[in-house]
Short mmCIF file of C-alpha atoms in Angstrom, two decimals:
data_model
loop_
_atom_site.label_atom_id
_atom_site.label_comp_id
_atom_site.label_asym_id
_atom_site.label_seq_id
_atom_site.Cartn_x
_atom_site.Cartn_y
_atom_site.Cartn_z
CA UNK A 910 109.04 95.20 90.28
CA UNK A 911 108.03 98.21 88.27
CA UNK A 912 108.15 97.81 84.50
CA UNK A 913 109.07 100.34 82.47
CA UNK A 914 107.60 100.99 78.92
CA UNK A 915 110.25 103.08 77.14
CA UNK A 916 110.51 105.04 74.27
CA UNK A 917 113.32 105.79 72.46
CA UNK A 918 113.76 108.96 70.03
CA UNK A 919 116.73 110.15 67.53
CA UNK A 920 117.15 110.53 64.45
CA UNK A 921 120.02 108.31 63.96
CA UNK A 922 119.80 104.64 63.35
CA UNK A 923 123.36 103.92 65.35
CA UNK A 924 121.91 106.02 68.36
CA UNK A 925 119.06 103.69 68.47
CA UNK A 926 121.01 100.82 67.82
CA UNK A 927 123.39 101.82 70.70
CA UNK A 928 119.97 102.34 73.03
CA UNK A 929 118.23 99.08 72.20
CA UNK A 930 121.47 97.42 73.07
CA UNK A 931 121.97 98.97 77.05
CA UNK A 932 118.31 98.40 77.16
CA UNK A 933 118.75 94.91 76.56
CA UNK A 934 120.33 94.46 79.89
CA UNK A 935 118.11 95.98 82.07
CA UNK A 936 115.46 93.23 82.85
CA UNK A 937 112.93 95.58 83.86
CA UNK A 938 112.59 97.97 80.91
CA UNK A 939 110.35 96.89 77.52
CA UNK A 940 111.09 99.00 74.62
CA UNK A 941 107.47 99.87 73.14
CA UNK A 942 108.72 102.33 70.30
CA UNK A 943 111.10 104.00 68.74
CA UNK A 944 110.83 107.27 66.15
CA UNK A 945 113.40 109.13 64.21
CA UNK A 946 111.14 112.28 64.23
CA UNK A 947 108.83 114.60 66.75
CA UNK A 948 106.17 114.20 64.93
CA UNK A 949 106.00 110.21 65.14
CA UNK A 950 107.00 110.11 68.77
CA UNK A 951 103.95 112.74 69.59
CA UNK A 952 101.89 109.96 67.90
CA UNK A 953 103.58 106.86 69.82
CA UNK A 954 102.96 109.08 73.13
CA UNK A 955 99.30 109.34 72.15
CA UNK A 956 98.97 105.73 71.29
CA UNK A 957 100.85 103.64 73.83
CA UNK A 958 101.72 103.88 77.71
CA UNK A 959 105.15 105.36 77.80
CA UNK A 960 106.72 106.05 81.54
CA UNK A 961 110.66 106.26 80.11
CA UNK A 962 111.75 108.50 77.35
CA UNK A 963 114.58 108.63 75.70
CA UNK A 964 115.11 111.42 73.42
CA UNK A 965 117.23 114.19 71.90
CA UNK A 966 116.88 117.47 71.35
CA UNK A 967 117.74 117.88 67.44
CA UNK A 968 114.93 116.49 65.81
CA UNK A 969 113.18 116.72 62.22
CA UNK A 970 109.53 118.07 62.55
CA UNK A 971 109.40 118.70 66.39
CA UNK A 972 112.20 119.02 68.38
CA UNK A 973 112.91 117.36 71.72
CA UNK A 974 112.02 120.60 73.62
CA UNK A 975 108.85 121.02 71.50
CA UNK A 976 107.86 117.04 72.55
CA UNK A 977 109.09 118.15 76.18
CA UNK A 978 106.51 121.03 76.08
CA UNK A 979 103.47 118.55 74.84
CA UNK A 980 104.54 116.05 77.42
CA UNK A 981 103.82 119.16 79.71
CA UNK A 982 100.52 120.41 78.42
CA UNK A 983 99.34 116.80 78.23
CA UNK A 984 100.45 115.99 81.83
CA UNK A 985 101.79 112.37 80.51
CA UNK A 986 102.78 111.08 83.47
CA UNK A 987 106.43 109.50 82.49
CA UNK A 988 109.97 109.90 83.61
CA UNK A 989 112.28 111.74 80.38
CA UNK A 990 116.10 111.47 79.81
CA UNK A 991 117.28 113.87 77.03
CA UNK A 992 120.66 112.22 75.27
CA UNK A 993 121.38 115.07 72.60
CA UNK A 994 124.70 116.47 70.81
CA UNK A 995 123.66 119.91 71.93
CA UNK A 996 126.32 121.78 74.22
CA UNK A 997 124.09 125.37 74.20
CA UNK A 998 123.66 125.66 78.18
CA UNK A 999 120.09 127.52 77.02
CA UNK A 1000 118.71 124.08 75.62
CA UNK A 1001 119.72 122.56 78.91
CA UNK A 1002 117.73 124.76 80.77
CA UNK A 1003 114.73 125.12 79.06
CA UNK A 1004 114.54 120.87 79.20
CA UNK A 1005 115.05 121.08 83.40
CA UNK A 1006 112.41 123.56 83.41
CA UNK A 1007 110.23 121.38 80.87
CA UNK A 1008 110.72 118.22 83.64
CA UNK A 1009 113.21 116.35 82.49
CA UNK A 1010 115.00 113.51 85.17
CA UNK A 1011 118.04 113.49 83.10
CA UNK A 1012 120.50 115.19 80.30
CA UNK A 1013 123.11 113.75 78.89
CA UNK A 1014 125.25 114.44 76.09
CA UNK A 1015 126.37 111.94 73.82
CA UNK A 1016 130.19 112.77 73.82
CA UNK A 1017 130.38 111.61 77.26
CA UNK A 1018 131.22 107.98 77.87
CA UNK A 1019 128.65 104.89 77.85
CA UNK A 1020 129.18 104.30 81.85
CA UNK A 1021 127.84 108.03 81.97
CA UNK A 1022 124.39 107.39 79.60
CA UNK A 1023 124.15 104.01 82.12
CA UNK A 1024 124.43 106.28 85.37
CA UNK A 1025 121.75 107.97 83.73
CA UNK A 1026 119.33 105.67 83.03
CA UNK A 1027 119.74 103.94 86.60
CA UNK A 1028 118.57 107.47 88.14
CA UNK A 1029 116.15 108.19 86.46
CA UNK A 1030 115.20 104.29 86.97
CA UNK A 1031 115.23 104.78 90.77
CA UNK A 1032 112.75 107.58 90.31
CA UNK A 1033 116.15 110.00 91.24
CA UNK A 1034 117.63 112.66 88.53
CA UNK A 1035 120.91 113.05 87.34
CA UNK A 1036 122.90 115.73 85.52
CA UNK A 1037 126.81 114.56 85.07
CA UNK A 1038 129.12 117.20 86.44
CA UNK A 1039 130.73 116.57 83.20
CA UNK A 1040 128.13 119.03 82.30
CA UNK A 1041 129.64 122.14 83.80
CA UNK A 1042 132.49 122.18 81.47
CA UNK A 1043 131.05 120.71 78.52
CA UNK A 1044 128.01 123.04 77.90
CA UNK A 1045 128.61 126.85 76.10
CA UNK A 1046 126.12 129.97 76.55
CA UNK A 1047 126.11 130.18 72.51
CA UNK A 1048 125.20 134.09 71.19
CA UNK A 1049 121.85 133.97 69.10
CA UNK A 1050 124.84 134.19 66.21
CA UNK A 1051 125.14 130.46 66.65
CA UNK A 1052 121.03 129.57 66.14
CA UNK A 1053 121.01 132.50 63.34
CA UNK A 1054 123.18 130.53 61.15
CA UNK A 1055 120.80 127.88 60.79
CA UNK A 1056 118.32 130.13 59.18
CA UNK A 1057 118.02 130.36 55.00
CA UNK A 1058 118.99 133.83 53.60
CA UNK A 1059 114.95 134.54 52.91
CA UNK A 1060 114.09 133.28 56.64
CA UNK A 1061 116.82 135.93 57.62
CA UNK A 1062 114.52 138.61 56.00
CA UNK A 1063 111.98 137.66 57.28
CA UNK A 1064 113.45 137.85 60.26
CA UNK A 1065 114.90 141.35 59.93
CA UNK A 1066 111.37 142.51 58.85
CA UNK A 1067 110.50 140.89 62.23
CA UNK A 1068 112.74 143.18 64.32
CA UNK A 1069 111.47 146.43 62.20
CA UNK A 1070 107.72 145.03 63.24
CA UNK A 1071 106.14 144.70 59.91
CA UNK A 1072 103.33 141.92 60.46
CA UNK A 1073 102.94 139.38 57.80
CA UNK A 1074 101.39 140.92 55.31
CA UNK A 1075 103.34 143.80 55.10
CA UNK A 1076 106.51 141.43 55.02
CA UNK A 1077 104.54 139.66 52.16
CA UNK A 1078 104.59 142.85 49.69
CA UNK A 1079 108.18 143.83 50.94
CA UNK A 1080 110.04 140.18 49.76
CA UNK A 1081 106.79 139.83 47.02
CA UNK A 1082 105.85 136.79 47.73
CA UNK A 1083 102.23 135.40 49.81
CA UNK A 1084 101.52 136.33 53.46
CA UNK A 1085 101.01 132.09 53.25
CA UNK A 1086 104.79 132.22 52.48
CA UNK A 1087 105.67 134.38 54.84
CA UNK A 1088 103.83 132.71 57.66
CA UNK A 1089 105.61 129.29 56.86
CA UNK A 1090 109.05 130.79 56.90
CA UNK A 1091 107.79 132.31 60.55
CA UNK A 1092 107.08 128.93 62.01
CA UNK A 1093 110.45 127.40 60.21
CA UNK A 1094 112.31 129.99 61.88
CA UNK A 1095 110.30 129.27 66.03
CA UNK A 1096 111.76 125.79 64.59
CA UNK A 1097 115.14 126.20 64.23
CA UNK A 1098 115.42 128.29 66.71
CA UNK A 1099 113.08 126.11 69.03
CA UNK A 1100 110.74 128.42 69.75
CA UNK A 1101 108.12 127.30 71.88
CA UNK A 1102 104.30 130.01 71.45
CA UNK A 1103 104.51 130.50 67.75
CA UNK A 1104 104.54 134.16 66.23
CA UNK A 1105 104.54 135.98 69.77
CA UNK A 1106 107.72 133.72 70.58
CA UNK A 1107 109.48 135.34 67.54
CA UNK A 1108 108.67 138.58 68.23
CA UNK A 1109 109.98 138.37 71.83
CA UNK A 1110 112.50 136.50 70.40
CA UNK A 1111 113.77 139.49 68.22
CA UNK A 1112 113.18 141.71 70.56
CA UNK A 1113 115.59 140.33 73.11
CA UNK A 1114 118.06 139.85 70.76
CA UNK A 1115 117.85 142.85 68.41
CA UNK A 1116 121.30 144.26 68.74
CA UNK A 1117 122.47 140.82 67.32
CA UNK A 1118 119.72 141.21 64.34
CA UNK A 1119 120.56 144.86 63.73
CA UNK A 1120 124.45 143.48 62.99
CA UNK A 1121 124.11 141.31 60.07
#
């Protein structure tokens, strides 16, 4: 019988809790590590064998489609189940495309996160039809709000194609400055190719940018 090293990533305690606990049941599966942020779980992926993930897609330092998109550079070989809060259609795309076996959301009932994990255990995929009326195309309004009033500057300065420095002198503070608030933004709006993301970024979505 195959054995399963699984990791399990979220930022909330419960959510692990809950995880640990179905886990528990399944007599194949070891739980190597858990992490409450992208950063550590990178690390735990680097360290350890890992062939089940567990993971969702809001996370502090890297989110779940940033890990997704190391996974993929790295070619780790291991099955990955996203269980996330997020209802924007767009994340659940980008994670299919990134190679993920399952997505789940964590509204839907525990039977559901259970179908899941025996999928993606059987080497199958799943994607609950509950997801057809439970995810929304969100406008770039939704992922603008989550943006400081400086980082919305920035970005404006973005649209107008001012580079850094230029940015820098407008707002007075460092081009240093500037280039953090760039990367915060690709964050929060889970940008994935740093500064050439955000500018295609913008430009796709400049009539949005052009209303606020």
């Amino acid at each position: 019988m195959k054995i399963f090293n699984v990791l399990l990533i979220d930022e909330h305690p419960i959510v692990l809790s809950g995880l640990r606990d179905i886990f528990a049941k399944i007599p194949n599966c070891d739980i190597v590590g858990q992490a409450n942020d992208g950063l550590t779980a990178i690390q735990i992926l680097l360290e350890k064998q890992v062939n089940l993930i567990v993971l969702d897609i809001e996370l502090p330092l890297f989110s779940g489609l940033e890990i997704l998109a190391k996974i993929k550079e790295l070619n780790i070989d291991t099955s990955i189940i996203v269980l996330t809060s997020d209802t924007d259609k767009r994340s659940f795309t980008k994670a299919k495309k990134l190679g993920c076996q399952g997505y789940i959301l964590k509204s839907f009932p525990v039977h559901e996160i259970k179908n899941t994990i025996n999928a993606v255990l059987l080497e199958s995929t799943y994607y609950s039809n509950r997801l057809e009326t439970s995810l929304e195309e969100l406008t770039p309004h939704a992922d603008l709000e989550r943006l400081s009033k400086t980082e919305m500057k920035v970005m404006q300065h973005v649209a107008n194609k001012l580079t850094s420095a230029e940015i820098a002198t407008q707002l007075f503070i460092s081009k240093k400055t500037v280039d953090n608030h760039r990367n915060n933004i690709c964050k929060k709006l889970q940008l994935n190719g740093g500064h050439n993301a955000l500018i295609n970024w913008v430009s796709d979505n400049r009539a949005f940018i052009e209303k606020i």
